[in-house]
């Protein structure tokens, strides 16, 4: 083991950098803000290059245009070196974000000296303190244990910003949060996330029967890619297994979505379902995966009254992801018991209540832990909630860095402007009940262009501080699309 040496007292944080875990978009944004404020920073990236997670689905075109994908402090560093910025309204692929933005950012004179690649942080603790010891704890530096090609190193830091994301920790297929029976045994026929179905992985799926599991945007993207492949490769058959029984959340807000490409995903997927091009199995919580003598997979549901899915060649699991909490097991964290985000953030992002993909403005205060100086930002801050957008992480980074700099006015001046989805609640049962309310009620009456159109209108009006579709107005906030508290009588109350 090699320990980095500092000339200061081991129990002092004087002169120590802020450690940033992860050189993805949010980690590099945090580093950019730190550099601009003159704060020493050290970025640890486990991969060989920046944004390993994004590169893993580099073929996927994002539904948010460039203007939502570039951090302001990062842009300033790039502009200072004569960067040629992309068109703000164009939709990049994940790979293009790396190629045209994050790669150049990592090579700027301001950031390049502070990024360590092939440096995986295995654990973070307080130097000289385990989780149970209190006296003097807050004044002690953080200690990071890092795996590198040259062996294990230990680094000290005055604060730690964990922006390592969740993409590398996919949720299992099983219904109970555990792997389905037979999932690990058949791992060779399961791809998690978003494989390059129309490119590098084409031969794996062409002419095969493919099961897609999941009900989020990643699942939708996989289904659309497979439908394109089915039109090109005869014999390609698509089965879609969904735990729930209502697809309206995924179909989304259609024309009411603030990101047209996101709305089009739902619209196109609904057209495929209505045209019968997908074999859709609703309420299908997977219990086990069995390989038959013919070499095909048989997928059985927990509900034994449902017929099994037979004849599957390959499975694409787009079941979301979860944070890896092991590296912080010696730190004092207060996490929401089911989302694994901070307690204060959880009510704003709980997918049991919200599906907007937007949240009320939040920053360092909602991300603060009982362990002073430790913050998880970016997708990891959301825990298991799936509705994270890159711009959210950029504002988190700005607020957290301002707090570390002692600029509390800037840290508290949180402004989050995100596009509406046109969908205001996951609780469609409540939305259905609200449809019985008169047309003047919140979300009452017939939809204008989509099942959620009146919800989008209601939220837009209330964001302006006005009365919505017959509901009580809420105080205006800085977010472009606040998630309203649910009222007993309607879905967007």
Coordinates of C-alpha atoms in Angstrom, one line a residue:
X1 CA 0.0 0.0 0.0
X2 CA 1.2 3.5 -0.9
X3 CA 0.1 6.4 1.2
X4 CA 0.2 9.9 -0.2
X5 CA 2.3 12.2 2.0
X6 CA 1.5 15.7 3.1
X7 CA 3.7 18.0 5.1
X8 CA 0.8 19.1 7.4
X9 CA -0.6 17.4 10.5
X10 CA -2.5 14.2 9.6
X11 CA -5.4 15.5 11.7
X12 CA -5.6 18.9 9.9
X13 CA -7.5 19.7 6.7
X14 CA -5.4 22.7 6.0
X15 CA -4.2 22.7 2.4
X16 CA -6.0 19.5 1.5
X17 CA -8.0 19.3 -1.8
X18 CA -11.7 18.5 -2.2
X19 CA -11.9 14.9 -3.6
X20 CA -14.4 14.3 -6.4
X21 CA -15.3 10.7 -7.1
X22 CA -16.1 10.2 -10.8
X23 CA -15.1 12.2 -14.0
X24 CA -18.6 12.1 -15.5
X25 CA -20.6 15.2 -16.4
X26 CA -21.5 16.1 -12.9
X27 CA -18.1 15.2 -11.3
X28 CA -16.4 17.4 -13.9
X29 CA -18.9 20.2 -13.3
X30 CA -18.1 20.1 -9.6
X31 CA -14.3 20.2 -10.5
X32 CA -14.9 23.2 -12.8
X33 CA -16.8 25.1 -10.0
X34 CA -14.0 24.2 -7.5
X35 CA -11.3 25.4 -9.8
X36 CA -13.1 28.7 -10.7
X37 CA -13.4 29.4 -6.9
X38 CA -9.7 28.7 -6.4
X39 CA -10.3 25.5 -4.3
X40 CA -7.8 22.7 -4.7
X41 CA -9.4 19.6 -6.2
X42 CA -8.5 16.0 -7.0
X43 CA -10.8 13.9 -9.3
X44 CA -10.6 10.1 -9.1
X45 CA -12.0 8.3 -12.1
X46 CA -12.2 4.5 -12.2
X47 CA -12.2 4.3 -16.0
X48 CA -9.5 4.8 -18.6
X49 CA -11.2 8.0 -19.8
X50 CA -13.9 10.4 -18.8
X51 CA -17.6 9.5 -18.4
X52 CA -17.2 5.7 -18.6
X53 CA -21.0 5.3 -17.9
X54 CA -22.0 7.6 -20.8
X55 CA -19.6 5.8 -23.1
X56 CA -21.3 2.6 -22.2
X57 CA -24.4 3.8 -24.0
X58 CA -22.7 6.2 -26.4
X59 CA -25.0 5.2 -29.3
X60 CA -28.1 6.5 -27.5
X61 CA -29.4 9.9 -28.6
X62 CA -30.4 11.9 -25.6
X63 CA -33.8 13.6 -25.4
X64 CA -32.4 16.8 -23.9
X65 CA -30.7 19.3 -26.2
X66 CA -27.2 20.6 -25.6
X67 CA -28.3 23.6 -23.6
X68 CA -29.4 21.3 -20.8
X69 CA -26.2 19.2 -21.0
X70 CA -23.5 21.8 -20.5
X71 CA -22.6 23.2 -17.1
X72 CA -22.0 27.0 -16.9
X73 CA -18.7 26.8 -15.1
X74 CA -17.4 24.1 -17.4
X75 CA -18.5 26.2 -20.4
X76 CA -16.5 29.1 -19.1
X77 CA -13.3 27.0 -18.8
X78 CA -13.8 25.7 -22.4
X79 CA -14.6 29.1 -23.8
X80 CA -11.3 30.4 -22.3
X81 CA -9.5 27.9 -24.5
X82 CA -11.4 28.8 -27.7
X83 CA -13.9 25.9 -27.6
X84 CA -16.3 25.6 -30.5
X85 CA -19.6 25.1 -28.7
X86 CA -22.3 22.9 -30.3
X87 CA -25.7 24.2 -31.2
X88 CA -27.7 24.5 -28.0
X89 CA -30.9 23.1 -29.6
X90 CA -29.4 20.0 -31.2
X91 CA -29.9 16.6 -29.6
X92 CA -26.5 14.9 -29.0
X93 CA -25.9 11.2 -28.5
X94 CA -24.2 10.2 -25.2
X95 CA -21.1 9.6 -27.1
X96 CA -21.2 13.0 -28.7
X97 CA -21.5 14.5 -25.2
X98 CA -18.2 12.8 -24.3
X99 CA -16.5 13.6 -27.6
X100 CA -17.4 17.3 -28.0
X101 CA -17.8 18.4 -24.4
X102 CA -16.5 16.2 -21.6
X103 CA -13.3 15.1 -23.4
X104 CA -12.3 18.6 -24.2
X105 CA -13.2 19.8 -20.7
X106 CA -11.0 17.1 -19.1
X107 CA -8.1 18.3 -21.3
X108 CA -8.3 22.0 -20.4
X109 CA -5.3 23.4 -18.6
X110 CA -7.5 24.1 -15.6
X111 CA -8.7 20.5 -15.0
X112 CA -6.3 18.1 -16.7
X113 CA -3.7 18.2 -13.9
X114 CA -6.3 17.3 -11.3
X115 CA -7.8 14.2 -12.8
X116 CA -6.5 10.7 -12.0
X117 CA -7.7 7.9 -14.4
X118 CA -7.8 4.2 -13.5
X119 CA -8.2 5.3 -9.9
X120 CA -11.1 3.5 -8.2
X121 CA -12.2 4.8 -4.8
X122 CA -13.0 1.7 -2.7
X123 CA -13.7 3.3 0.6
X124 CA -14.1 6.7 2.3
X125 CA -13.7 7.3 6.0
X126 CA -12.5 9.9 8.5
X127 CA -8.7 9.7 9.2
X128 CA -8.3 8.0 12.6
X129 CA -12.1 7.5 13.1
X130 CA -14.5 4.7 12.5
X131 CA -18.2 5.4 12.3
X132 CA -18.8 5.0 16.1
X133 CA -16.2 7.6 17.3
X134 CA -17.4 11.2 17.8
X135 CA -15.0 13.4 19.7
X136 CA -12.9 15.5 17.2
X137 CA -14.5 13.7 14.2
X138 CA -15.7 16.8 12.3
X139 CA -12.2 18.3 12.3
X140 CA -10.5 15.2 10.9
X141 CA -9.7 15.0 7.2
X142 CA -11.4 12.4 5.0
X143 CA -9.3 9.4 4.0
X144 CA -9.9 7.8 0.6
X145 CA -8.5 4.3 -0.2
X146 CA -8.0 4.1 -3.9
X147 CA -7.1 1.2 -6.2
X148 CA -4.6 2.2 -9.0
X149 CA -2.5 0.2 -11.5
X150 CA 0.4 0.7 -9.1
X151 CA -1.4 -0.6 -6.1
X152 CA -3.6 0.7 -3.2
X153 CA -3.1 4.4 -2.3
X154 CA -4.5 6.5 0.5
X155 CA -5.4 10.1 0.0
X156 CA -6.7 12.7 2.4
X157 CA -9.2 15.4 1.6
X158 CA -11.0 18.3 3.3
X159 CA -14.3 17.3 1.7
X160 CA -15.6 14.6 -0.6
X161 CA -18.1 15.0 -3.5
X162 CA -19.3 11.6 -4.7
X163 CA -20.5 11.8 -8.3
X164 CA -19.9 8.2 -9.2
X165 CA -23.4 7.6 -10.5
X166 CA -25.5 4.4 -10.5
X167 CA -25.3 3.1 -14.0
X168 CA -22.8 0.4 -13.2
X169 CA -25.2 -0.9 -10.5
X170 CA -28.2 -2.2 -12.4
X171 CA -31.2 -3.4 -10.6
X172 CA -31.8 -7.1 -10.9
X173 CA -34.7 -8.5 -12.9
X174 CA -36.5 -10.2 -10.0
X175 CA -39.7 -8.9 -8.6
X176 CA -38.6 -8.6 -5.0
X177 CA -35.5 -6.4 -5.6
X178 CA -33.4 -9.6 -5.7
X179 CA -32.2 -11.4 -8.8
X180 CA -34.8 -13.7 -10.3
X181 CA -34.1 -17.4 -9.7
X182 CA -31.8 -18.4 -12.5
X183 CA -30.8 -14.8 -13.4
X184 CA -27.1 -15.3 -12.6
X185 CA -27.0 -18.7 -14.2
X186 CA -28.3 -17.2 -17.4
X187 CA -26.3 -14.0 -17.3
X188 CA -24.7 -14.7 -20.7
X189 CA -28.1 -14.1 -22.3
X190 CA -29.0 -11.0 -20.3
X191 CA -27.8 -7.4 -21.2
X192 CA -28.5 -4.6 -18.7
X193 CA -29.1 -1.0 -19.6
X194 CA -29.1 -0.1 -23.3
X195 CA -27.1 -2.3 -25.6
X196 CA -26.3 -1.1 -29.1
X197 CA -29.1 -3.1 -30.7
X198 CA -28.8 -1.5 -34.1
X199 CA -25.0 -1.4 -34.1
X200 CA -22.3 -3.4 -32.3
X201 CA -24.9 -5.8 -30.8
X202 CA -27.0 -6.2 -33.9
X203 CA -26.1 -9.8 -34.6
X204 CA -27.1 -10.8 -31.0
X205 CA -30.7 -9.7 -31.5
X206 CA -31.4 -9.9 -35.2
X207 CA -33.9 -12.7 -36.0
X208 CA -34.2 -13.6 -32.3
X209 CA -37.0 -13.5 -29.8
X210 CA -36.0 -10.8 -27.3
X211 CA -37.6 -10.0 -24.0
X212 CA -37.4 -6.4 -22.7
X213 CA -38.0 -5.9 -19.0
X214 CA -38.7 -2.5 -17.5
X215 CA -41.0 0.5 -17.9
X216 CA -38.8 3.5 -18.1
X217 CA -37.2 5.6 -20.9
X218 CA -34.4 3.1 -21.2
X219 CA -36.9 0.3 -21.8
X220 CA -38.7 2.4 -24.3
X221 CA -35.5 3.1 -26.2
X222 CA -34.6 -0.6 -26.4
X223 CA -38.1 -1.4 -27.6
X224 CA -38.0 1.2 -30.3
X225 CA -34.6 0.0 -31.5
X226 CA -35.8 -3.6 -31.6
X227 CA -38.8 -2.5 -33.6
X228 CA -36.5 -0.9 -36.1
X229 CA -34.4 -4.1 -36.2
X230 CA -37.6 -6.2 -36.6
X231 CA -38.4 -4.2 -39.8
X232 CA -34.9 -5.0 -41.1
X233 CA -34.3 -8.6 -39.9
X234 CA -37.2 -11.1 -40.5
X235 CA -37.9 -13.3 -37.5
X236 CA -37.1 -10.7 -34.9
X237 CA -39.9 -11.0 -32.2
X238 CA -40.3 -8.6 -29.3
X239 CA -41.8 -9.4 -25.9
X240 CA -42.2 -6.7 -23.3
X241 CA -42.7 -7.6 -19.6
X242 CA -43.9 -4.9 -17.2
X243 CA -44.5 -5.3 -13.5
X244 CA -47.3 -2.7 -13.5
X245 CA -50.6 -2.7 -15.3
X246 CA -50.7 0.8 -16.6
X247 CA -48.4 2.2 -19.4
X248 CA -49.6 5.8 -19.3
X249 CA -46.7 7.1 -17.3
X250 CA -44.2 5.8 -19.9
X251 CA -46.3 7.0 -22.8
X252 CA -45.9 10.4 -21.1
X253 CA -47.1 13.8 -22.0
X254 CA -46.8 13.6 -25.8
X255 CA -47.0 17.0 -27.3
X256 CA -47.1 18.6 -23.9
X257 CA -43.6 17.5 -23.0
X258 CA -41.1 20.3 -22.6
X259 CA -38.6 18.0 -24.4
X260 CA -40.2 17.1 -27.7
X261 CA -37.9 14.1 -28.2
X262 CA -38.9 12.7 -24.8
X263 CA -42.6 13.1 -25.7
X264 CA -42.0 11.4 -29.0
X265 CA -40.5 8.4 -27.3
X266 CA -43.8 7.7 -25.5
X267 CA -45.9 8.5 -28.6
X268 CA -43.9 6.2 -30.8
X269 CA -44.0 3.4 -28.2
X270 CA -47.8 3.7 -27.8
X271 CA -48.2 3.4 -31.6
X272 CA -46.2 0.2 -31.6
X273 CA -48.4 -1.2 -28.8
X274 CA -51.6 -0.2 -30.5
X275 CA -50.4 -1.7 -33.8
X276 CA -49.7 -5.0 -32.0
X277 CA -46.0 -5.0 -32.9
X278 CA -45.1 -5.9 -29.3
X279 CA -46.2 -8.9 -27.2
X280 CA -47.0 -6.9 -24.0
X281 CA -47.2 -8.8 -20.7
X282 CA -48.6 -6.5 -18.0
X283 CA -48.5 -7.3 -14.3
X284 CA -45.6 -9.7 -15.0
X285 CA -43.3 -9.7 -12.1
X286 CA -40.5 -12.2 -12.9
X287 CA -39.9 -15.0 -10.5
X288 CA -37.6 -17.3 -12.4
X289 CA -35.6 -17.9 -15.6
X290 CA -35.2 -21.4 -16.8
X291 CA -33.2 -22.8 -19.7
X292 CA -35.1 -25.4 -21.7
X293 CA -33.6 -28.5 -23.4
X294 CA -33.9 -26.6 -26.6
X295 CA -31.6 -23.9 -25.3
X296 CA -34.2 -21.2 -25.0
X297 CA -35.4 -19.3 -21.9
X298 CA -38.7 -19.8 -20.2
X299 CA -39.7 -16.8 -18.0
X300 CA -42.2 -17.4 -15.2
X301 CA -44.1 -14.8 -13.3
X302 CA -44.6 -14.6 -9.5
X303 CA -48.3 -14.8 -10.3
X304 CA -48.6 -18.4 -11.3
X305 CA -52.0 -17.7 -13.0
X306 CA -50.1 -15.9 -15.8
X307 CA -48.8 -17.9 -18.6
X308 CA -45.0 -18.2 -18.8
X309 CA -43.1 -16.4 -21.6
X310 CA -41.5 -19.2 -23.7
X311 CA -39.0 -19.3 -26.5
X312 CA -36.8 -16.3 -25.4
X313 CA -33.3 -16.1 -26.9
X314 CA -32.1 -12.9 -25.2
X315 CA -33.2 -10.6 -22.4
X316 CA -32.6 -6.9 -22.2
X317 CA -33.1 -5.7 -18.6
X318 CA -33.8 -1.9 -18.4
X319 CA -34.9 -2.1 -14.7
X320 CA -33.1 1.0 -13.4
X321 CA -30.1 1.2 -11.1
X322 CA -29.2 1.7 -7.5
X323 CA -26.3 3.4 -5.7
X324 CA -23.3 1.5 -4.4
X325 CA -23.2 2.5 -0.7
X326 CA -20.4 0.3 0.3
X327 CA -17.6 2.9 -0.2
X328 CA -19.2 5.2 2.5
X329 CA -20.0 2.5 5.0
X330 CA -17.8 4.1 7.6
X331 CA -19.4 7.5 7.2
X332 CA -22.4 8.8 9.1
X333 CA -25.2 9.0 6.5
X334 CA -28.9 9.6 6.9
X335 CA -30.6 8.0 3.9
X336 CA -34.2 7.7 3.0
X337 CA -35.2 4.1 3.9
X338 CA -36.5 3.2 0.5
X339 CA -34.9 5.6 -2.1
X340 CA -31.4 5.7 -0.4
X341 CA -31.2 9.5 -1.2
X342 CA -30.9 12.0 1.6
X343 CA -34.0 12.3 3.7
X344 CA -34.6 15.9 2.7
X345 CA -34.4 15.1 -1.1
X346 CA -36.6 12.0 -1.0
X347 CA -40.0 13.7 -0.9
X348 CA -39.1 15.8 -4.0
X349 CA -38.2 12.8 -6.2
X350 CA -40.1 9.8 -4.9
X351 CA -41.3 7.9 -8.0
X352 CA -44.3 6.7 -6.0
X353 CA -45.5 10.2 -6.0
X354 CA -43.9 12.0 -9.0
X355 CA -43.1 11.2 -12.6
X356 CA -42.4 14.6 -13.9
X357 CA -38.6 14.2 -14.2
X358 CA -38.5 17.6 -12.6
X359 CA -38.3 18.5 -8.9
X360 CA -38.4 21.7 -6.8
X361 CA -35.1 23.6 -6.7
X362 CA -32.7 21.9 -4.3
X363 CA -29.0 22.2 -3.5
X364 CA -26.5 21.8 -0.6
X365 CA -29.1 21.8 2.2
X366 CA -31.1 18.9 0.8
X367 CA -27.8 17.0 0.1
X368 CA -26.2 17.6 3.4
X369 CA -25.4 14.5 5.5
X370 CA -24.6 14.1 9.3
X371 CA -21.0 13.7 8.1
X372 CA -20.0 17.3 7.4
X373 CA -18.2 17.8 4.1
X374 CA -19.5 14.6 2.4
X375 CA -22.0 15.0 -0.5
X376 CA -23.4 12.7 -3.1
X377 CA -24.5 14.5 -6.2
X378 CA -25.7 13.6 -9.6
X379 CA -27.6 10.4 -10.3
X380 CA -26.2 8.9 -7.0
X381 CA -27.9 11.6 -5.0
X382 CA -31.3 10.3 -6.3
X383 CA -30.6 6.8 -4.9
X384 CA -33.0 4.5 -6.6
X385 CA -35.3 7.2 -8.0
X386 CA -35.1 7.1 -11.9
X387 CA -36.1 10.7 -12.8
X388 CA -32.7 12.4 -12.8
X389 CA -31.7 14.9 -15.4
X390 CA -28.1 16.1 -16.0
X391 CA -29.0 19.8 -15.5
X392 CA -30.2 18.9 -12.0
X393 CA -26.7 17.6 -11.2
X394 CA -25.1 20.7 -12.5
X395 CA -27.1 22.9 -10.1
X396 CA -26.3 20.5 -7.3
X397 CA -22.6 20.8 -8.0
X398 CA -22.8 24.6 -8.1
X399 CA -24.6 24.9 -4.8
X400 CA -22.4 22.3 -3.0
X401 CA -19.2 24.0 -4.1
X402 CA -20.5 27.4 -3.1
X403 CA -21.2 26.0 0.3
X404 CA -17.7 24.5 0.6
X405 CA -16.4 27.9 -0.3
X406 CA -18.4 29.5 2.5
X407 CA -20.5 31.5 0.0
X408 CA -23.8 30.7 1.6
X409 CA -25.8 33.3 -0.3
X410 CA -24.8 31.7 -3.6
X411 CA -25.2 28.2 -2.2
X412 CA -28.8 28.9 -1.1
X413 CA -29.7 30.7 -4.3
X414 CA -30.8 27.5 -6.0
X415 CA -32.4 27.9 -9.4
X416 CA -33.5 24.8 -11.3
X417 CA -35.1 25.2 -14.7
X418 CA -36.1 22.0 -16.2
X419 CA -38.7 21.1 -19.0
X420 CA -42.0 19.7 -18.0
X421 CA -42.9 16.1 -19.0
X422 CA -46.6 16.8 -19.3
X423 CA -47.2 14.1 -16.6
X424 CA -47.7 15.2 -13.1
X425 CA -48.3 12.1 -11.0
X426 CA -47.7 8.3 -11.1
X427 CA -51.0 7.9 -9.3
X428 CA -53.1 7.4 -12.3
X429 CA -55.8 5.8 -10.2
X430 CA -56.3 9.2 -8.6
X431 CA -56.1 10.8 -12.0
X432 CA -58.9 8.5 -13.2
X433 CA -61.0 9.4 -10.2
X434 CA -60.3 13.1 -11.0
X435 CA -61.8 12.6 -14.4
X436 CA -65.2 12.4 -12.8
X437 CA -64.8 15.9 -11.4
X438 CA -66.4 18.7 -13.5
X439 CA -64.4 20.3 -16.3
X440 CA -63.5 23.2 -14.0
X441 CA -61.7 21.0 -11.5
X442 CA -58.0 20.3 -11.5
X443 CA -57.3 17.9 -14.3
X444 CA -61.0 17.4 -14.7
X445 CA -62.8 17.1 -18.0
X446 CA -61.6 15.7 -21.2
X447 CA -58.0 15.8 -22.2
X448 CA -57.1 18.3 -24.9
X449 CA -54.4 16.4 -26.8
X450 CA -53.2 13.8 -24.5
X451 CA -54.3 12.0 -21.3
X452 CA -52.2 14.3 -19.2
X453 CA -52.7 17.6 -21.1
X454 CA -54.8 19.3 -18.5
X455 CA -52.3 18.4 -15.8
X456 CA -49.6 20.1 -17.8
X457 CA -51.8 23.2 -18.1
X458 CA -52.6 23.2 -14.4
X459 CA -48.9 23.0 -13.5
X460 CA -47.9 25.7 -16.0
X461 CA -50.5 28.1 -14.5
X462 CA -49.5 27.4 -10.9
X463 CA -45.8 27.8 -11.8
X464 CA -46.8 31.4 -12.7
X465 CA -48.4 31.9 -9.3
X466 CA -51.9 31.7 -10.9
X467 CA -54.9 29.5 -10.1
X468 CA -54.8 26.3 -12.2
X469 CA -57.7 24.4 -13.6
X470 CA -60.0 25.2 -10.7
X471 CA -57.4 24.4 -8.0
X472 CA -55.9 26.6 -5.3
X473 CA -52.8 28.4 -6.5
X474 CA -49.5 27.6 -5.0
X475 CA -46.7 30.1 -4.2
X476 CA -44.5 30.6 -7.2
X477 CA -41.1 28.9 -7.0
X478 CA -37.9 29.2 -9.1
X479 CA -38.4 25.8 -10.8
X480 CA -39.8 25.8 -14.3
X481 CA -42.1 22.9 -13.5
X482 CA -42.8 22.4 -9.7
X483 CA -44.3 19.2 -8.6
X484 CA -47.5 20.1 -6.8
X485 CA -48.6 18.4 -3.6
X486 CA -51.4 15.9 -4.3
X487 CA -54.8 17.0 -3.3
X488 CA -57.5 14.5 -2.2
X489 CA -59.9 15.5 -4.9
X490 CA -57.6 15.6 -7.9
X491 CA -54.3 14.5 -9.4
X492 CA -52.5 17.8 -9.6
X493 CA -53.9 19.6 -6.5

